[in-house]
Short mmCIF file of C-alpha atoms in Angstrom, two decimals:
data_model
loop_
_atom_site.label_atom_id
_atom_site.label_comp_id
_atom_site.label_asym_id
_atom_site.label_seq_id
_atom_site.Cartn_x
_atom_site.Cartn_y
_atom_site.Cartn_z
CA GLY A 1 -100.88 102.45 114.11
CA GLU A 2 -98.39 104.18 114.95
CA ASN A 3 -94.53 104.16 113.26
CA VAL A 4 -92.28 106.23 115.24
CA GLU A 5 -88.40 106.33 113.51
CA GLN A 6 -85.51 107.26 115.45
CA HIS A 7 -82.51 107.93 114.35
CA PRO A 8 -79.43 107.58 115.00
CA SER A 9 -79.36 103.80 115.83
CA THR A 10 -75.65 104.89 117.64
CA LEU A 11 -73.64 107.40 118.95
CA SER A 12 -70.53 108.22 120.15
CA VAL A 13 -69.32 112.03 121.72
CA GLN A 14 -66.73 113.15 123.85
CA GLU A 15 -67.08 114.30 126.66
CA GLY A 16 -68.38 118.03 127.18
CA ASP A 17 -69.69 117.45 123.46
CA SER A 18 -73.94 117.24 122.67
CA ALA A 19 -75.96 115.12 121.67
CA VAL A 20 -78.59 114.92 119.47
CA ILE A 21 -81.55 111.88 118.68
CA LYS A 22 -83.98 112.36 116.30
CA CYS A 23 -87.11 110.82 116.30
CA THR A 24 -90.32 110.96 113.61
CA TYR A 25 -93.69 109.59 113.86
CA SER A 26 -96.40 109.12 111.73
CA ASP A 27 -100.23 110.01 113.72
CA SER A 28 -100.90 113.37 114.02
CA ALA A 29 -103.26 112.54 116.99
CA SER A 30 -100.15 111.19 119.53
CA ASN A 31 -99.82 114.42 120.82
CA TYR A 32 -97.42 113.39 124.06
CA PHE A 33 -93.86 112.28 123.94
CA PRO A 34 -91.89 110.53 125.91
CA TRP A 35 -87.65 110.27 126.34
CA TYR A 36 -86.90 107.36 128.49
CA LYS A 37 -83.82 106.46 129.36
CA GLN A 38 -81.97 103.00 129.77
CA GLU A 39 -78.79 101.73 131.49
CA LEU A 40 -77.61 98.17 130.86
CA GLY A 41 -79.83 96.24 132.65
CA LYS A 42 -81.62 98.19 134.10
CA ARG A 43 -85.38 99.76 133.65
CA PRO A 44 -86.40 102.42 131.14
CA GLN A 45 -86.41 105.91 132.74
CA LEU A 46 -88.52 108.77 132.16
CA ILE A 47 -85.87 111.75 131.61
CA ILE A 48 -88.20 114.30 130.09
CA ASP A 49 -91.37 114.37 127.82
CA ILE A 50 -93.42 116.66 126.28
CA ARG A 51 -96.97 117.38 124.81
CA SER A 52 -98.34 118.78 121.65
CA ASN A 53 -99.38 122.35 123.20
CA VAL A 54 -95.71 123.02 123.75
CA GLY A 55 -92.74 123.19 121.29
CA GLU A 56 -89.80 123.05 123.74
CA LYS A 57 -89.30 121.63 127.13
CA LYS A 58 -85.58 122.19 129.06
CA ASP A 59 -84.08 120.61 132.08
CA GLN A 60 -81.02 121.36 132.93
CA ARG A 61 -78.68 119.80 130.25
CA ILE A 62 -81.68 117.91 128.18
CA ALA A 63 -84.38 119.56 126.49
CA VAL A 64 -86.47 118.32 123.43
CA THR A 65 -88.23 120.29 121.11
CA LEU A 66 -91.70 119.35 118.85
CA ASN A 67 -92.27 119.97 115.64
CA LYS A 68 -96.09 119.01 114.97
CA THR A 69 -96.13 120.24 111.55
CA ALA A 70 -93.13 117.90 110.74
CA LYS A 71 -94.25 115.32 113.03
CA HIS A 72 -90.58 115.40 114.58
CA PHE A 73 -89.13 115.48 117.72
CA SER A 74 -85.43 115.58 119.34
CA LEU A 75 -83.61 115.14 122.38
CA HIS A 76 -80.56 117.41 123.10
CA ILE A 77 -78.07 116.55 125.75
CA THR A 78 -75.72 118.96 126.48
CA GLU A 79 -71.77 118.93 127.96
CA THR A 80 -72.42 115.57 128.31
CA GLN A 81 -70.94 113.39 130.38
CA PRO A 82 -69.66 109.71 130.42
CA GLU A 83 -72.90 108.79 132.74
CA ASP A 84 -75.27 109.56 129.74
CA SER A 85 -73.68 107.12 128.30
CA ALA A 86 -77.16 104.35 127.67
CA VAL A 87 -80.00 103.54 125.12
CA TYR A 88 -82.23 106.69 124.70
CA PHE A 89 -85.79 105.40 123.52
CA CYS A 90 -88.33 108.50 121.62
CA ALA A 91 -92.30 107.02 122.62
CA ALA A 92 -95.58 108.42 120.82
CA GLY A 93 -98.47 108.58 123.08
CA GLU A 94 -102.39 107.88 121.80
CA ARG A 95 -104.74 110.51 122.38
CA GLY A 96 -108.13 108.91 124.09
CA SER A 97 -109.14 106.62 126.35
CA THR A 98 -105.60 104.31 125.40
CA LEU A 99 -104.09 106.18 128.00
CA GLY A 100 -101.50 103.45 128.96
CA ARG A 101 -100.16 102.99 125.15
CA LEU A 102 -96.75 104.13 123.95
CA TYR A 103 -95.20 103.54 120.46
CA PHE A 104 -91.59 103.10 120.71
CA GLY A 105 -88.54 103.83 118.51
CA ARG A 106 -86.01 101.47 118.45
CA GLY A 107 -83.22 102.37 120.53
CA THR A 108 -80.13 104.84 120.33
CA GLN A 109 -76.92 103.74 122.03
CA LEU A 110 -75.25 106.60 123.30
CA THR A 111 -71.48 106.16 124.36
CA VAL A 112 -70.16 109.81 125.98
CA TRP A 113 -65.87 109.10 125.89
CA PRO A 114 -64.00 110.65 128.49
CA LYS B 1 -93.56 105.52 147.43
CA ALA B 2 -92.57 102.39 145.85
CA GLY B 3 -92.42 101.27 142.01
CA VAL B 4 -93.30 98.98 140.08
CA THR B 5 -92.37 96.11 141.11
CA GLN B 6 -92.37 92.98 138.65
CA THR B 7 -91.69 89.40 140.05
CA PRO B 8 -89.91 87.27 139.24
CA ARG B 9 -86.84 89.01 137.98
CA TYR B 10 -85.45 86.00 136.31
CA LEU B 11 -86.27 82.90 135.14
CA ILE B 12 -85.48 80.08 132.72
CA LYS B 13 -88.88 77.78 130.82
CA THR B 14 -88.82 74.80 129.02
CA ARG B 15 -90.57 74.88 125.21
CA GLY B 16 -94.21 74.18 125.25
CA GLN B 17 -94.26 75.43 128.81
CA GLN B 18 -96.53 78.50 130.42
CA VAL B 19 -95.79 81.25 132.60
CA THR B 20 -97.11 83.55 134.50
CA LEU B 21 -95.51 86.87 135.41
CA SER B 22 -96.69 89.49 138.36
CA CYS B 23 -96.74 93.21 138.57
CA SER B 24 -97.53 95.45 141.40
CA PRO B 25 -98.49 99.15 140.29
CA ILE B 26 -97.57 102.30 142.09
CA SER B 27 -99.49 102.62 144.81
CA GLY B 28 -102.48 104.92 143.36
CA HIS B 29 -101.84 104.17 139.51
CA ARG B 30 -105.00 102.60 137.85
CA SER B 31 -103.67 101.35 134.43
CA VAL B 32 -100.97 98.66 134.16
CA SER B 33 -99.62 97.89 130.83
CA TRP B 34 -96.88 95.69 129.62
CA TYR B 35 -94.37 95.72 126.89
CA GLN B 36 -92.30 92.53 125.52
CA GLN B 37 -88.44 94.15 124.82
CA THR B 38 -86.09 92.34 122.39
CA PRO B 39 -83.02 93.03 120.64
CA GLY B 40 -84.42 92.67 117.61
CA GLN B 41 -88.18 94.40 118.31
CA GLY B 42 -86.94 96.90 120.52
CA LEU B 43 -89.89 97.82 123.26
CA GLN B 44 -93.22 96.16 121.53
CA PHE B 45 -96.95 96.76 123.95
CA LEU B 46 -98.77 93.56 124.63
CA PHE B 47 -101.70 94.70 126.36
CA GLU B 48 -103.13 97.34 128.42
CA TYR B 49 -105.24 96.83 131.59
CA PHE B 50 -107.52 99.79 133.25
CA SER B 51 -109.78 99.13 135.96
CA GLU B 52 -109.54 95.23 135.36
CA THR B 53 -110.73 95.50 131.65
CA GLN B 54 -108.50 94.99 128.58
CA ARG B 55 -108.69 98.54 126.99
CA ASN B 56 -106.07 98.21 124.36
CA LYS B 57 -104.01 95.09 122.62
CA GLY B 58 -100.89 94.35 120.55
CA ASN B 59 -100.38 92.26 117.56
CA PHE B 60 -99.47 89.28 119.87
CA PRO B 61 -100.87 85.57 119.23
CA GLY B 62 -103.55 84.07 121.89
CA ARG B 63 -101.15 82.91 123.83
CA PHE B 64 -100.11 86.12 125.54
CA SER B 65 -103.00 86.63 127.62
CA GLY B 66 -103.01 89.00 130.75
CA ARG B 67 -105.46 89.91 133.44
CA GLN B 68 -105.84 92.46 136.54
CA PHE B 69 -107.25 92.74 140.09
CA SER B 70 -109.21 94.86 141.73
CA ASN B 71 -106.20 95.81 143.75
CA SER B 72 -104.77 96.97 140.38
CA ARG B 73 -101.95 94.06 140.28
CA SER B 74 -101.63 92.68 137.19
CA GLU B 75 -100.82 89.41 135.11
CA MET B 76 -99.71 88.25 132.23
CA ASN B 77 -99.28 84.90 130.83
CA VAL B 78 -97.41 82.95 128.18
CA SER B 79 -98.74 79.79 127.19
CA THR B 80 -96.84 76.93 124.80
CA LEU B 81 -93.73 79.15 125.10
CA GLU B 82 -91.67 79.07 122.07
CA LEU B 83 -87.54 79.95 121.79
CA GLY B 84 -88.68 83.37 120.55
CA ASP B 85 -90.61 84.71 123.47
CA SER B 86 -87.03 85.05 125.26
CA ALA B 87 -86.68 88.80 125.71
CA LEU B 88 -87.29 91.00 128.75
CA TYR B 89 -91.25 91.82 129.88
CA LEU B 90 -91.95 94.89 131.37
CA CYS B 91 -94.74 96.10 133.23
CA ALA B 92 -95.54 100.09 133.61
CA SER B 93 -97.68 101.93 135.40
CA SER B 94 -99.83 105.10 135.33
CA LEU B 95 -102.30 106.97 137.43
CA VAL B 96 -105.14 108.01 134.60
CA GLY B 97 -106.75 111.23 135.01
CA THR B 98 -110.24 111.54 133.13
CA GLY B 99 -110.23 113.56 129.51
CA TYR B 100 -106.19 113.67 128.99
CA SER B 101 -104.09 111.61 127.20
CA GLY B 102 -100.44 111.25 128.28
CA ASN B 103 -100.13 110.16 131.38
CA THR B 104 -96.58 109.56 132.68
CA ILE B 105 -95.70 105.70 132.93
CA TYR B 106 -93.17 104.40 135.07
CA PHE B 107 -91.99 101.49 133.92
CA GLY B 108 -90.97 98.36 136.52
CA GLU B 109 -87.18 97.03 136.31
CA GLY B 110 -88.51 93.94 134.12
CA SER B 111 -89.40 89.96 134.42
CA TRP B 112 -86.05 88.36 132.17
CA LEU B 113 -87.86 85.24 130.64
CA THR B 114 -84.94 82.55 128.64
CA VAL B 115 -86.80 79.88 126.85
CA VAL B 116 -84.66 76.71 126.45
#
């Protein structure tokens, strides 16, 4: 099955700086890569996703890049704010009929210091 | 519209007991999947249901089971509870189209299970 590796496990940045989280995946059949943000005690919430026919996607301060050849994708957060502090999870989705399954990375605890 | 609803939100059970968790997906969503979240193992896939059929199952023992009803609501059951089953159990739903994988998955708030 798919294996998703996520780095770093913790990340501390100063408010206003950029944060980058990187993930790699193993199954070349994966073609859907969402990122979730989970605040303490809350549900994981989708913040951005990318599909394998796209190399980059941006939504305001958040961007995701995908390199299918190298099997890695990254989350970029610019102009970080204290409310960006949370655990971020990357995931990879299977192709085919099993549409509901995602393989998750272990998460990155992002702390933004004011 | 309403999001994914899970009940109960918190529960405490004793080793050896069994527990049933319930999930109501977003209206119109027909796929429901379940995940276990623990600090040590992260988010792990349990199983996925679509049109009352289990389509995929993760690497969990047979004590973990589930089902889906005709209205897409789903339940999961854990029998003979062990201390290691203490976790946040997350339900997620997605709108399933045909021929394209990668439908957005939306999570519920989860059910916090503590086994003592």
